[in-house]
Each structure stands twice: as C-alpha cells, then as structure tokens.
Coordinates of C-alpha atoms and ligand atoms in Angstrom, one line a residue:
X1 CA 0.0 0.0 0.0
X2 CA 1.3 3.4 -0.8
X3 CA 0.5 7.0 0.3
X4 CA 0.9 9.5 -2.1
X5 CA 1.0 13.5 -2.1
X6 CA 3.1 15.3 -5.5
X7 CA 3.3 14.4 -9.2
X8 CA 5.0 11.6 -10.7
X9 CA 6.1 13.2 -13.7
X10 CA 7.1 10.1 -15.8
X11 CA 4.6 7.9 -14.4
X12 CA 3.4 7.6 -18.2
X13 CA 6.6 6.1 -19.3
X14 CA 7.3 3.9 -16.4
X15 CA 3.4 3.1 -16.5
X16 CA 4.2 1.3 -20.1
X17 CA 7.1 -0.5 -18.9
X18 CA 5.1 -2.2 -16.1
X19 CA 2.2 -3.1 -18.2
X20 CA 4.6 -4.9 -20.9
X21 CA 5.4 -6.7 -17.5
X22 CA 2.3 -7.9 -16.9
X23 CA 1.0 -5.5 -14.1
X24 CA -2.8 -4.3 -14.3
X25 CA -3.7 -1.0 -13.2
X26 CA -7.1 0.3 -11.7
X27 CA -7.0 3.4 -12.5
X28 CA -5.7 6.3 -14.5
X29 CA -3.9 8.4 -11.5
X30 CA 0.1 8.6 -11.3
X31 CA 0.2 7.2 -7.7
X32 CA -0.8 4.0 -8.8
X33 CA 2.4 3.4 -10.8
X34 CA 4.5 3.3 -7.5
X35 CA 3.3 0.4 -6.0
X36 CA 3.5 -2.1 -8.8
X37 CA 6.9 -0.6 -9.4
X38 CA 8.1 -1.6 -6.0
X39 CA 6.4 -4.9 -6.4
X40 CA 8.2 -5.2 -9.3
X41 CA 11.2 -4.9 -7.8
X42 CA 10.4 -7.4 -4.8
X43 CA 9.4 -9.8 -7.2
X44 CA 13.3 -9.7 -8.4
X45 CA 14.5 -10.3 -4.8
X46 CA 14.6 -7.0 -3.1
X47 CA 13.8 -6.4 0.1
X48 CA 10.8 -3.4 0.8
X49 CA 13.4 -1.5 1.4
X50 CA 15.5 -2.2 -1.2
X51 CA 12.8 -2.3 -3.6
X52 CA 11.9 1.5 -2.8
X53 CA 14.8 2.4 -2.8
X54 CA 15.3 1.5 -6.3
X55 CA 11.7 2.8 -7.3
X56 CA 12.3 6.5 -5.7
X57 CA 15.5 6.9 -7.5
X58 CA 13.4 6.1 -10.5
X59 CA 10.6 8.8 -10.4
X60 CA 10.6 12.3 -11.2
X61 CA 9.2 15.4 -9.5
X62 CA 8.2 16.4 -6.6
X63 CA 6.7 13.4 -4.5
X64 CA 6.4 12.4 -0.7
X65 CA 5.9 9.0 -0.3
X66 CA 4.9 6.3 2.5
X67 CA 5.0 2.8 1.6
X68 CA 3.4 -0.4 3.2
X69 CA 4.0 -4.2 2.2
X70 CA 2.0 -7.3 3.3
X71 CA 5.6 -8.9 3.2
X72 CA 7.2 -7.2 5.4
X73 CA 4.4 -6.0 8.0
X74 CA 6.7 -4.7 11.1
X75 CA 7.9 -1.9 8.1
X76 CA 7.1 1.6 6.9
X77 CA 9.6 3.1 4.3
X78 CA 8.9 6.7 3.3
X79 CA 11.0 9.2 0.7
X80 CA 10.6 12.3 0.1
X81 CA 11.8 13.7 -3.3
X82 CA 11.6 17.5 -4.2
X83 CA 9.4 19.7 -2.3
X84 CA 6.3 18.0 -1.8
X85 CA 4.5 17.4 0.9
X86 CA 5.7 16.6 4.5
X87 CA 7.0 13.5 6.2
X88 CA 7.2 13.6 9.7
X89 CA 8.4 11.3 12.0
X90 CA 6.8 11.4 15.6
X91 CA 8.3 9.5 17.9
X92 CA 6.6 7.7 21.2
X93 CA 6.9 5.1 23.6
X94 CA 7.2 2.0 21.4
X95 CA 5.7 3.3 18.8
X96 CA 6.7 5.6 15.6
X97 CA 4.3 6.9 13.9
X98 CA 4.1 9.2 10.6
X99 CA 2.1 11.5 8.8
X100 CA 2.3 14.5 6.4
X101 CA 1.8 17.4 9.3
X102 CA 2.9 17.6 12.9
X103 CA -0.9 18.2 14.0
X104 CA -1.8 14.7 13.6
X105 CA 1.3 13.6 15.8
X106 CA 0.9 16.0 18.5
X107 CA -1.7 13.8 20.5
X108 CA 0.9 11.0 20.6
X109 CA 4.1 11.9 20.7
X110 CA 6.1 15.3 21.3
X111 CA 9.8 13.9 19.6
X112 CA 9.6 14.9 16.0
X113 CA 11.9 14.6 13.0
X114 CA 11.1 16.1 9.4
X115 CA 12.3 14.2 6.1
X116 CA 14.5 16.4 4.0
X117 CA 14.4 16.0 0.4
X118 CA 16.5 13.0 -1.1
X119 CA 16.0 10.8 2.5
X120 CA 14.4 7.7 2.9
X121 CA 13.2 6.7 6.4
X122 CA 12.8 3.0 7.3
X123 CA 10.7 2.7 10.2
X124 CA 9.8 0.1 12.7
X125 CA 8.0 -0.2 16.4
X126 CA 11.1 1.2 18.0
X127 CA 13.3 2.7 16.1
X128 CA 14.0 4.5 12.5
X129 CA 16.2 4.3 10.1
X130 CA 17.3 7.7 8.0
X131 CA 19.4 7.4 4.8
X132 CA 19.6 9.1 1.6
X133 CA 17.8 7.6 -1.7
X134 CA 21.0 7.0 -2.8
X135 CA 21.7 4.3 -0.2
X136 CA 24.4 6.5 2.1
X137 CA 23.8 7.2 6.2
X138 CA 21.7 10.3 7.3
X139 CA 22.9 11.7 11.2
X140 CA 19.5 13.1 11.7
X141 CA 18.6 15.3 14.9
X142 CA 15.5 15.3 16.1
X143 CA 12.9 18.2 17.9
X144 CA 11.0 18.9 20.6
X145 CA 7.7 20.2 20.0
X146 CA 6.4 22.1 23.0
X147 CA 3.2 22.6 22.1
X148 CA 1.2 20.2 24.5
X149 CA -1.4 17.6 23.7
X150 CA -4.2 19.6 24.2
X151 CA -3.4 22.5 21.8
X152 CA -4.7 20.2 19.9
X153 CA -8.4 19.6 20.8
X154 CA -11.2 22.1 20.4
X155 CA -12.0 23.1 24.2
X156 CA -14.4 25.1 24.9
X157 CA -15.0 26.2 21.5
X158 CA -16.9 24.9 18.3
X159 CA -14.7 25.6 16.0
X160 CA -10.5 25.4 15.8
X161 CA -10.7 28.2 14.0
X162 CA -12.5 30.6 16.9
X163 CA -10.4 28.5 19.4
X164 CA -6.8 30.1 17.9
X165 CA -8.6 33.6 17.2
X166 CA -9.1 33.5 21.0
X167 CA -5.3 32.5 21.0
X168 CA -4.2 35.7 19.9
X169 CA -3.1 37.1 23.0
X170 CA -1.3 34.9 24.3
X171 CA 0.4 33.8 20.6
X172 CA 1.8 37.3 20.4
X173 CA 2.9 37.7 23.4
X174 CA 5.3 34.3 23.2
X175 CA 6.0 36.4 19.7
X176 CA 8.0 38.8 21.5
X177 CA 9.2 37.2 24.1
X178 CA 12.7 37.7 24.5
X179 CA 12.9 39.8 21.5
X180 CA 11.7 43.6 23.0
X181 CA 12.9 45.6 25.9
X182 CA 11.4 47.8 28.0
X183 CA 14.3 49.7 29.8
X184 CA 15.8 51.3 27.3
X185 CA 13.7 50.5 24.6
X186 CA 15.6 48.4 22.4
X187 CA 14.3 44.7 19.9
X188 CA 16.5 41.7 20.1
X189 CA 16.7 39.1 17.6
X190 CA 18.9 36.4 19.0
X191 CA 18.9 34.0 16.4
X192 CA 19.2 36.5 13.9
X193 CA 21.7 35.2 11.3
X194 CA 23.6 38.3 10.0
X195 CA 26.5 40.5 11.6
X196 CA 25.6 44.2 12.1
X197 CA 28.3 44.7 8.2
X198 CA 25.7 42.3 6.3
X199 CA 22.7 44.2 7.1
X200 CA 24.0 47.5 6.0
X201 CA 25.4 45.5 2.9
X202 CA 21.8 44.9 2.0
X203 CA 20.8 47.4 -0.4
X204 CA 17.0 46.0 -0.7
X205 CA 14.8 42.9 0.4
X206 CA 12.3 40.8 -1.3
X207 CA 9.5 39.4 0.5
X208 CA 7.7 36.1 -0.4
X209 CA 4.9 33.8 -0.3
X210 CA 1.8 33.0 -0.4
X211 CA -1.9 33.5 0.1
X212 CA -2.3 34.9 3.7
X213 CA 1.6 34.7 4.1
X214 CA 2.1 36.9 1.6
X215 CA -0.8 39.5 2.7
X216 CA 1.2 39.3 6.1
X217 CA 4.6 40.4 3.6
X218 CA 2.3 43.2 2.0
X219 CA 2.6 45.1 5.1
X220 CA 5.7 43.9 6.3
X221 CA 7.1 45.7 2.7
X222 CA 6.2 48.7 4.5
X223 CA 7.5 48.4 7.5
X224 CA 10.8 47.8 6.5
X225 CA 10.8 50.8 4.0
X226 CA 10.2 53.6 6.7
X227 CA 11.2 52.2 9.7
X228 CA 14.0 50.7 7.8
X229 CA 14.7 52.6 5.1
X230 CA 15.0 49.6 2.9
X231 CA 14.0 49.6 -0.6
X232 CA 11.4 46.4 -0.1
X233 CA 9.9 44.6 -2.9
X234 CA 6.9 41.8 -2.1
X235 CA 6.1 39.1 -4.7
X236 CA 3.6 35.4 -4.6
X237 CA 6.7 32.9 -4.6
X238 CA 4.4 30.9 -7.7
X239 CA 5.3 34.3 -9.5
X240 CA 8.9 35.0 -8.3
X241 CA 10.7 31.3 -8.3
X242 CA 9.3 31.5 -12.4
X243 CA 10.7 35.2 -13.2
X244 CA 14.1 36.5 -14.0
X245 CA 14.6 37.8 -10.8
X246 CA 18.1 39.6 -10.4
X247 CA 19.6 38.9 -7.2
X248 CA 22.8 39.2 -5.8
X249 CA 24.6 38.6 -2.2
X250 CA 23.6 42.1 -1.3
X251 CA 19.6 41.0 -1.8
X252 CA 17.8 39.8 1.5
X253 CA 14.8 37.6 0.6
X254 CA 12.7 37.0 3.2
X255 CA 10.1 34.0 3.0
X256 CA 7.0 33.7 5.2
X257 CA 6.0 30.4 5.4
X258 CA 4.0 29.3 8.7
X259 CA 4.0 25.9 7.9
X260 CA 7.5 25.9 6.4
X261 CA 6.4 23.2 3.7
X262 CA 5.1 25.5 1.1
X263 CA 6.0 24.2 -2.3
X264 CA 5.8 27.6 -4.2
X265 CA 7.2 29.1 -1.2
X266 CA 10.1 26.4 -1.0
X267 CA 10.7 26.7 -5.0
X268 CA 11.3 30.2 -4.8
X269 CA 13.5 29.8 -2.0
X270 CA 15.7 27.3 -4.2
X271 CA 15.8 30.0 -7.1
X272 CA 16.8 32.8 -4.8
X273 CA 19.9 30.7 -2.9
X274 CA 20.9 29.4 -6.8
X275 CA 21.6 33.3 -7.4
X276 CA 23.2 34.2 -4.1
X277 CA 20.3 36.0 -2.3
X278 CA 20.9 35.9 1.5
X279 CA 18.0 34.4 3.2
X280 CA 15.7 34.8 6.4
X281 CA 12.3 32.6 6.8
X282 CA 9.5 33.3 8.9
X283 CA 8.0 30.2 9.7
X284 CA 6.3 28.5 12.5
X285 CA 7.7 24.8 13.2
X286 CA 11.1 23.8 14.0
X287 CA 12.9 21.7 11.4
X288 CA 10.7 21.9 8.2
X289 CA 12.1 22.5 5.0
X290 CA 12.1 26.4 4.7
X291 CA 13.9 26.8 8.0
X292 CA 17.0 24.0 6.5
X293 CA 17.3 26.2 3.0
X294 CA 17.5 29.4 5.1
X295 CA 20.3 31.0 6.2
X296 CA 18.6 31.6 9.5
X297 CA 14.7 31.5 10.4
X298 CA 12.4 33.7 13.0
X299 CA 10.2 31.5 14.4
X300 CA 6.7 33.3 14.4
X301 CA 5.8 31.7 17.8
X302 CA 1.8 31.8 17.2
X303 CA 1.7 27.5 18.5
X304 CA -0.2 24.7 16.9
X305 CA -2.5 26.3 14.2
X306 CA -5.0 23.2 13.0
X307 CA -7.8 25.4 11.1
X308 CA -7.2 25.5 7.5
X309 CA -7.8 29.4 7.7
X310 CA -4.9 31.0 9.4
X311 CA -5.1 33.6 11.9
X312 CA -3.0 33.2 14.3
X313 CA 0.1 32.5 12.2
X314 CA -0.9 35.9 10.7
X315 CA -0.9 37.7 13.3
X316 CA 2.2 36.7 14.9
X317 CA 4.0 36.9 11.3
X318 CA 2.9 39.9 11.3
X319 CA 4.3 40.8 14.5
X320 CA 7.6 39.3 13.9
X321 CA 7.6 41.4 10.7
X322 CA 7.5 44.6 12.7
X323 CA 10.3 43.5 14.5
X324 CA 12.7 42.4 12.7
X325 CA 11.3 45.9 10.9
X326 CA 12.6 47.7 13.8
X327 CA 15.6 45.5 14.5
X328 CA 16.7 46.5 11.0
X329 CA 16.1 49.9 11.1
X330 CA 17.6 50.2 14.5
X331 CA 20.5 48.1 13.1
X332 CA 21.1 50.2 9.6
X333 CA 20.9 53.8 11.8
X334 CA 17.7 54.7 10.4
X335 CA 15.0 54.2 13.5
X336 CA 15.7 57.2 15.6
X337 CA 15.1 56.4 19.4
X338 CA 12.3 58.4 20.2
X339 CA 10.4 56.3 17.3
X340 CA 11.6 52.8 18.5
X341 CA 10.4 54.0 21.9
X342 CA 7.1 54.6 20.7
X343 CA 7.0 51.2 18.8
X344 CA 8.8 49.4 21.8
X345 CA 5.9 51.3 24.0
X346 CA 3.2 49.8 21.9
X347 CA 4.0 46.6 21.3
X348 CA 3.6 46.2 25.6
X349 CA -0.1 46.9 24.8
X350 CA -0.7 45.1 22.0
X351 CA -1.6 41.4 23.7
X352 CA -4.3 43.2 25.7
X353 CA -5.2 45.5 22.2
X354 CA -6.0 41.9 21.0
X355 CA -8.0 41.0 24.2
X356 CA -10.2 43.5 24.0
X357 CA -10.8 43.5 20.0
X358 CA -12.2 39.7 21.4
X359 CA -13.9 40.3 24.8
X360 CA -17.4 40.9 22.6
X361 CA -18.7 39.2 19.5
X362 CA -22.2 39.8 19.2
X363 CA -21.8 42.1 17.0
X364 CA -20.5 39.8 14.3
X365 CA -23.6 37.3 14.8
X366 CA -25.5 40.3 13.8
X367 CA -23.7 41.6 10.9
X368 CA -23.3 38.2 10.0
X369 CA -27.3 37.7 10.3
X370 CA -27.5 40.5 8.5
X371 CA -25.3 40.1 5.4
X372 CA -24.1 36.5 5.4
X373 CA -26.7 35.7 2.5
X374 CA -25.3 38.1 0.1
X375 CA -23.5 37.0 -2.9
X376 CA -20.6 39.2 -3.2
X377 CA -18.5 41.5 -1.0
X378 CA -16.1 44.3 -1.5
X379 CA -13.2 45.3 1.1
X380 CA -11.3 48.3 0.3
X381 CA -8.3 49.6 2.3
X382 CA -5.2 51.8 1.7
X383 CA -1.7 52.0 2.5
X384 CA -0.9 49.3 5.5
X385 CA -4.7 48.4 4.6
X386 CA -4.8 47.6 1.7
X387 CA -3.0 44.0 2.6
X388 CA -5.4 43.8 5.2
X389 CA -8.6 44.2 2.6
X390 CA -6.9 41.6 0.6
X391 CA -6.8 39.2 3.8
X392 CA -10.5 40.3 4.8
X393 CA -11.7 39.2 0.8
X394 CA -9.7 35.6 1.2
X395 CA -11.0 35.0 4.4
X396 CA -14.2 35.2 3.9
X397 CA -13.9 33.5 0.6
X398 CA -12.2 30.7 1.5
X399 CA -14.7 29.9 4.7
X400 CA -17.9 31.3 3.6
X401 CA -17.3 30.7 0.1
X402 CA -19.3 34.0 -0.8
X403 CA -17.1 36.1 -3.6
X404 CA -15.3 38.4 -2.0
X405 CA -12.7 40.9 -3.9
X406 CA -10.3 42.9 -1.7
X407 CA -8.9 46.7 -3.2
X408 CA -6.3 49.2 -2.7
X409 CA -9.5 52.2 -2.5
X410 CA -8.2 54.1 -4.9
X411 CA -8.5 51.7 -7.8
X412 CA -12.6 51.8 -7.0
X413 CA -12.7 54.4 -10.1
X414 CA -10.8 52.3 -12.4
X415 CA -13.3 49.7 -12.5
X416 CA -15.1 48.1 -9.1
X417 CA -16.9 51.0 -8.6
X418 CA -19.7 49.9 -11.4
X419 CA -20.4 46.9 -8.8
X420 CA -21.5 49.1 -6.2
X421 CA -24.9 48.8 -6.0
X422 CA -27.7 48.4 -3.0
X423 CA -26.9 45.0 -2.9
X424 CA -23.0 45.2 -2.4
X425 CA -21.6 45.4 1.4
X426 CA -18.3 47.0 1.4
X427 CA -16.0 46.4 4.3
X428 CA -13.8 49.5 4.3
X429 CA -10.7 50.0 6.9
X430 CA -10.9 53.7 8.0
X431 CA -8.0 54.3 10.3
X432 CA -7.4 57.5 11.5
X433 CA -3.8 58.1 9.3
X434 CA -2.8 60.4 7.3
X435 CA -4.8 58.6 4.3
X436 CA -8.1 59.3 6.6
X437 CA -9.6 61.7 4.2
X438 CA -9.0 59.8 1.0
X439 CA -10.9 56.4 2.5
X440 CA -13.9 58.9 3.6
X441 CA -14.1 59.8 0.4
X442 CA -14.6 55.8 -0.8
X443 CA -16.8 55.3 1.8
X444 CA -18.6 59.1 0.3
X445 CA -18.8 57.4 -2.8
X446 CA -19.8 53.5 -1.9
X447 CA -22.7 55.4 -0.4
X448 CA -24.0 57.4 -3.4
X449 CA -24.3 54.3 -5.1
X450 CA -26.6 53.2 -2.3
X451 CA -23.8 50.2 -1.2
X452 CA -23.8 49.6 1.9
X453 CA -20.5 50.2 4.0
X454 CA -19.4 48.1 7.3
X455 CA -16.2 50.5 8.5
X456 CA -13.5 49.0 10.5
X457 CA -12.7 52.5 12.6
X458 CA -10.9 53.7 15.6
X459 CA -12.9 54.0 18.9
X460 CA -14.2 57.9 19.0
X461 CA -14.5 58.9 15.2
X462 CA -17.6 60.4 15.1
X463 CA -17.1 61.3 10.8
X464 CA -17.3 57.7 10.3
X465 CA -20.0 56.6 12.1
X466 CA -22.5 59.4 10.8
X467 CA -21.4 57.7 7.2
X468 CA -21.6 54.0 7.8
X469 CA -24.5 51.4 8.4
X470 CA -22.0 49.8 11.0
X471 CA -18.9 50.7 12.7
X472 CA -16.3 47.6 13.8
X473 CA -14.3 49.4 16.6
X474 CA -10.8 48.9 17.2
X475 CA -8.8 50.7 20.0
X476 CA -7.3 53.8 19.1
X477 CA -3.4 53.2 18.2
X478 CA -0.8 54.5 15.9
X479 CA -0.9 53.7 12.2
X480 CA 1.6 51.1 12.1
X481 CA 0.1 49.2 14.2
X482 CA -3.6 49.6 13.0
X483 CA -3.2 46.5 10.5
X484 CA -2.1 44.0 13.1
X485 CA -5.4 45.1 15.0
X486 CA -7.6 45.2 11.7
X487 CA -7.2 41.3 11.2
X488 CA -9.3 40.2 14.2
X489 CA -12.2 41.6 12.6
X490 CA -11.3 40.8 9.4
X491 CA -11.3 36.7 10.7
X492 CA -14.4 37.0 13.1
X493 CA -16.2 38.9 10.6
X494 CA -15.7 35.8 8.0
X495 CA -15.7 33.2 11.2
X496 CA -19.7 34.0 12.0
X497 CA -20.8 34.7 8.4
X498 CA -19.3 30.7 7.5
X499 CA -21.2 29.8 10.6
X500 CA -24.4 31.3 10.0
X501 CA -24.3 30.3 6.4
X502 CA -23.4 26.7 7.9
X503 CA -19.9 25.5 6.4
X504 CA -17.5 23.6 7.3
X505 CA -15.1 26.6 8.8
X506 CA -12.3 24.3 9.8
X507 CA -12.0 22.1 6.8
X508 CA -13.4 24.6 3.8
X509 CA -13.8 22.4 0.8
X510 CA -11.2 22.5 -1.5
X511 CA -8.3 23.3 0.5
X512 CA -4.9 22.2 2.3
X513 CA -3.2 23.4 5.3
X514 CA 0.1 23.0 3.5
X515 CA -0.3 23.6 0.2
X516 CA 2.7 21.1 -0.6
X517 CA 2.2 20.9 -4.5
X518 CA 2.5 23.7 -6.9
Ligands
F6R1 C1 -5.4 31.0 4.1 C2 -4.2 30.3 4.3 C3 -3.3 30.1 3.1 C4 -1.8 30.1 3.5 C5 -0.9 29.7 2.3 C6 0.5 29.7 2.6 O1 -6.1 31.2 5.3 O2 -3.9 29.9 5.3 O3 -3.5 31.1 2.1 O4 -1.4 31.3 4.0 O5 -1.3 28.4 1.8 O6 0.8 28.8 3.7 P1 2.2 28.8 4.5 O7 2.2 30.0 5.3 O8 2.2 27.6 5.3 O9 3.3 28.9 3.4

C-alpha cells in the first residue's frame, strides 16, 4: 500500500514499462504506478526497502511518499523527493508513527523529525532508520515540540478556527518574548543570522509567499521601507521562483512560510539561494524545509495552528515582521530612538489591544445575520490596509465561500466602482492616518451608489459613524500598528458569516493546510 502526495512526472513512461510486465492497473492516476513498481522490484528479490529504494530513485518530481508491504508487515519506508508534501516522524513510547503534518502527531508523541528532500526513512515499532535515496547514512537530529497535547483539541469552542482567534493574545505575546525591551527600549533578535556589516550591505529585500503569508509580507514591505529605510519589494513565490529575478549577495529575501512546507514558497527559496540572495524565513515549526534552506529563520511563535484558515500564524507573522522591521532599522541607523520607543511602548499593549478586540462578538452574529446571505463582498483599504482588505476578501472566501474581492481604495474608479450597488456590502478600513480623508471619500462614494458600507474605525471617530450602516471598533493606536489590530475583525467577521451560512469553517472544501504541491 502506498500514500501518495506530489506528481509523478514520468509515471506515463514507467506506466508502459510495467504493463509490458504484466502488471494491471485500476485506475488512471500517477500514484498507482508506484506500487506495482516496488512490487516489481520485490518480485526480483529485493527487500521493501531495497525495492523502494530502487523505485524513488526512478521517479521524477516532486513526491512524498509512504510505503506499506503485506511482506514485510513490522515496516514503513517513506522518501521524500523535491518539495512535496511533509513527512514527519513522531516519535513515542514503542511506537513511531508518521504522517504528512505535525498536527496529527501531536496527541501521541512530542519527539519529531522532518524528512528532508532526497531521504528515505525506514521505520519500525522502535526505532527509524534515516538514509539518503542513494543508499548512504543520514545523522538526523530530532525536535521537541512544546506545544502540548491539548493544543490540539477544540475546548471550549466549536470551532479550531475561533479556538486560535481567542489565541491571539497569548500567541503574540510568546512572539516577543525575549525579542523587546522595555528599559531602554531596544528589539532583540537572538537567532538572527547576519553580523551588524551584512545588514547595511543589504541594499533591498524581497519578501515572499503565499496567500495569507504573503498578505502578512504586503505590510511587512512597509514596515521595513520607513522604519528601515530599505527599498522592499513583495512578490507570490508561484510568481517570483518562475521570473528573471536579479539577485545578488547584497539582496535579502525573506520567505513567510507558517507551515515551512510550502511548495511555491520552498521553489522560490531554491531560485533565490541558486543566485546568491541571502535568506531569512518566517515560519512557524522547528525543522521543516524552509527553515534547513534558510540561512537563518524567525520562528513566528503563534503555537499549533490546525484550522485550515490562518489567523493566528498571521498575526504573529505579522508581528515578527514589525520587528525584525525595527531591529533592522535600529541596526542600519535609520530608526531614531524616540520612534523605536514609541513602537517598543506599543508593542507592551498590543496582547491586551487583542483581548479587547475579542472580549465581545455579538456584534459579528448580527452583521453576519444580516449580510451572510449576500452573494458578493467588497473590502477596500489603503496604504498598510490595503494587505489587510486583501486578507478580509480571502478570508471570507475561503470559509464562507461568498465572492469576496479585496482593493487598494483608490483603484474603485478604475473599474469596481460599477459593482456598487444596494446590494454590495463594502468592508472599508478607516483608520485614522494620514490617508483618513482619501478612505472617507470611498466610503462618500460607496454610499451614493446606495452600497452599503461596514467601516473597521478607531474607537471615537464620530465622521465615520455618521457615514456608515455599521462601525467595527478597534482601540485607538498609531498607524503602524492599525493593520495587526484590523485582522481580528477581518477573521471574526468571516468566522460567524461561514457559521451562519453553515460550512464547514475548519475544513473549507477544496483546500490544504500546506499547500505542498504547486
Ligand atoms: C489562508 C491560508 C493560506 C496560506 C498559504 C501559505 O487562510 O492559510 O492562504 O497562508 O497556503 O501557507 P504557508 O504560510 O504555510 O506557506
């Protein structure tokens, strides 16, 4: 029996060959091809490990494999080729178990190892066995999760999902613990991986990944060009690891990857180390892929993260992002003190910021009662927003499965603005920064269409709620900081409409936790 998560690319070929053999396949799907070739090789005398062994080093692409045999029944051998799909390795009291994502482990064992690509694992009851495909020894060092059994069990709560919004608080404060000071005011990075020369060598950064990953690198692009002064660039790694990109040693990519296994994400990380790139991940579990290919990794600290739709993992990669933002600004000469005392000051207050953006959510059962049935939403936001509209949209997308779309406002006159229309909410972020005016005016103009407009505002602007059918308020704070508070409403907002329109908020249809195939 075989397990099966990538592409076989010449499965076609190799398909042929096995058929001219004699073998008869069921079915039309790639996978298929890997069993019969192992059994062909058993039938020739080799051992299940010997026989896949021989079959991995025969496939191509990107494949993570976990193989079975009646023959051998005390035996599981798994390879992992290319960057698809995890394998880890948990490891308990006589007993090893495996699967594809350290959720399903955490139950059972808190002793992990990840497969890198090229190794082969041959496991039994008590022990495993790591080698490379190509037959030579693997010294592989294991981790210690400390995430504790019962992270990974609901609670209280009906949903994961509402379970690790509630985490918030507490995820962000692990986030900076240890890495800002109070007295003076100063942001540590202890594992960070470059000497104080380095980081002035860098002359820009590139940010990557994916989906609410890269949302969470939209804003952190800002960040690090004014408190930084770093000319910042942000790309989807599908897009970057497929372009020319010109890089050099001076270039600092940074990848945000929570789950670390991110095939794009890892593929674009393999381009930017072939041209010389230095690299830092953001990722949140010890030992996965992205953190072996970097040259050094912040761990995001948001803990076990089992809901398909992140939230937590966005929040605290946010957070680190404005960190290491003020770590390199601070670091390059550019942060002046007064400003990293004011950032230093905020970040104390932002756990309980969180708490209280949570302590009452009645108010999204009744939005959510009143709007969950529509077809289509808009969410416009500008500046450090805009990300944040774009993370509103594909939240409530990918739970409620209503269309969503999220803008930069100020491309509403160049075409989304002839959607507007009574039957269009618009979720617009109105912070109080110095783009303030410009979003009234969106919100001005969503109105005379007759759309109706659900404002994320600061606590006291009166403008705003004269203008908008509802007002989400979030505590009053500086602009930098407003996008880290405009994602809890952007998740409970698309949390209670899923609920009220009854899906499956944990597991939305369609959709991975790691997306470990391109
Ligand atoms: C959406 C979501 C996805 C992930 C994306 C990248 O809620 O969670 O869009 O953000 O698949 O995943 P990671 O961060 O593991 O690379």
């Amino acid at each position: 029996m075989v397990v099966h998560n990538g592409i076989f690319e010449n499965y076609l070929d190799l398909k042929r060959e096995l058929a001219d053999e004699g073998h008869i396949f069921n079915s039309q799907t790639d996978a298929e091809c890997i069993p019969h070739l192992i059994e062909s090789y058993m039938n020739n005398g080799c051992s299940l490990e010997e026989a896949t062994r021989a079959a991995a080093s025969r496939i191509d692409g990107a494949n993570a494999v976990v193989v079975l045999s009646r023959k051998e029944p005390d035996k599981i051998v798994s390879f992992k080729l290319g960057n698809a799909g995890g394998i880890v390795i948990g490891y308990g009291e006589s007993e090893m178990l495996l699967a594809s994502d350290i959720a399903a482990l955490l139950p059972h064992v808190r002793t992990v190892a990840y497969l890198a690509v090229g190794e082969m694992a041959t496991v039994t009851r008590k022990r495993v066995q790591y080698t490379r495909i190509d037959g030579s020894a693997v010294k592989k060092s294991t981790a210690r999760v400390s995430y504790g059994a019962l992270t990974a069990t609901k609670g209280e709560y009906k949903h994961f999902m509402l379970k690790e919004i509630h985490e918030q608080p507490d995820a962000v404060l692990d986030t900076l613990r240890g890495r800002v000071q109070f007295d003076p005011p100063g942001i540590t990075l202890p594992d960070f991986p470059f000497s104080d020369d380095r980081i002035r060598s860098f002359n820009r950064a590139i940010i990557i990944g994916m989906g609410t990953s890269l949302h969470a690198g939209m804003v952190g692009r800002m960040w690090i060009e004014s408190l930084a002064g770093l000319a910042c660039e942000v790309d989807n790694s599908s897009e970057f690891r497929y372009r020319d990109a010109v890089l050099d040693e001076n270039t600092l990519v940074i990848s945000i990857s929570q789950s670390g296994e991110t095939a794009d994400t890892l593929g674009a990380m393999d381009l930017a180390k072939s041209r010389g790139a230095r690299q830092l991940t953001l990722c949140n579990y010890e030992g996965t892929q992205s953190t072996r290919v970097a040259d050094g990794v912040l761990p995001i600290r948001a803990g076990l993260e089992i809901s398909v739709a992140g939230t937590k993992t966005f929040v605290c990669s946010l957070v680190t992002l404005y960190a290491l933002a003020a770590y390199l600004g601070v670091k390059r000469g550019y942060l002046s003190e007064e400003r990293l005392a004011n950032i230093v000051q905020e970040l104390l207050h932002l756990p309980e910021m969180i708490g209280q953006l949570l302590s009452d959510q009645s108010q999204y059962e009744r939005l959510a009662l009143k709007y969950g049935r529509r077809a289509n939403f808009l969410f416009l936001g500008r500046g450090k927003n805009y990300p944040l509209a774009m993370e509103g949209a594909l939240k409530l997308k990918e739970i409620s499965y209503i269309h969503a779309e999220g803008y930069p406002a100020g491309e509403m006159k160049h075409g989304p603005i002839s959607l507007i229309d009574r039957k269009m909410p618009v979720v617009a972020l109105v912070p109080q920064d110095d783009l303030y005016e410009k979003m009234l005016s969106n919100v001005n103009e969503v109105k005379a269409r007759r759309g109706s407009v659900v404002a994320v505002a600061a606590e006291g602007d009166k403008h705003i709620s004269e203008k908008a059918d509802e007002v989400i308020w979030i505590p009053k704070a500086s602009a930098n900081i407003t996008p880290i508070l405009n994602a809890i409403p952007m998740q409970l907002l698309a949390y209670y409409i899923a609920v009220e329109r009854g899906c499956d908020v944990d597991q939305p249809r369609n959709l991975a936790k790691s997306v470990t195939v391109e």
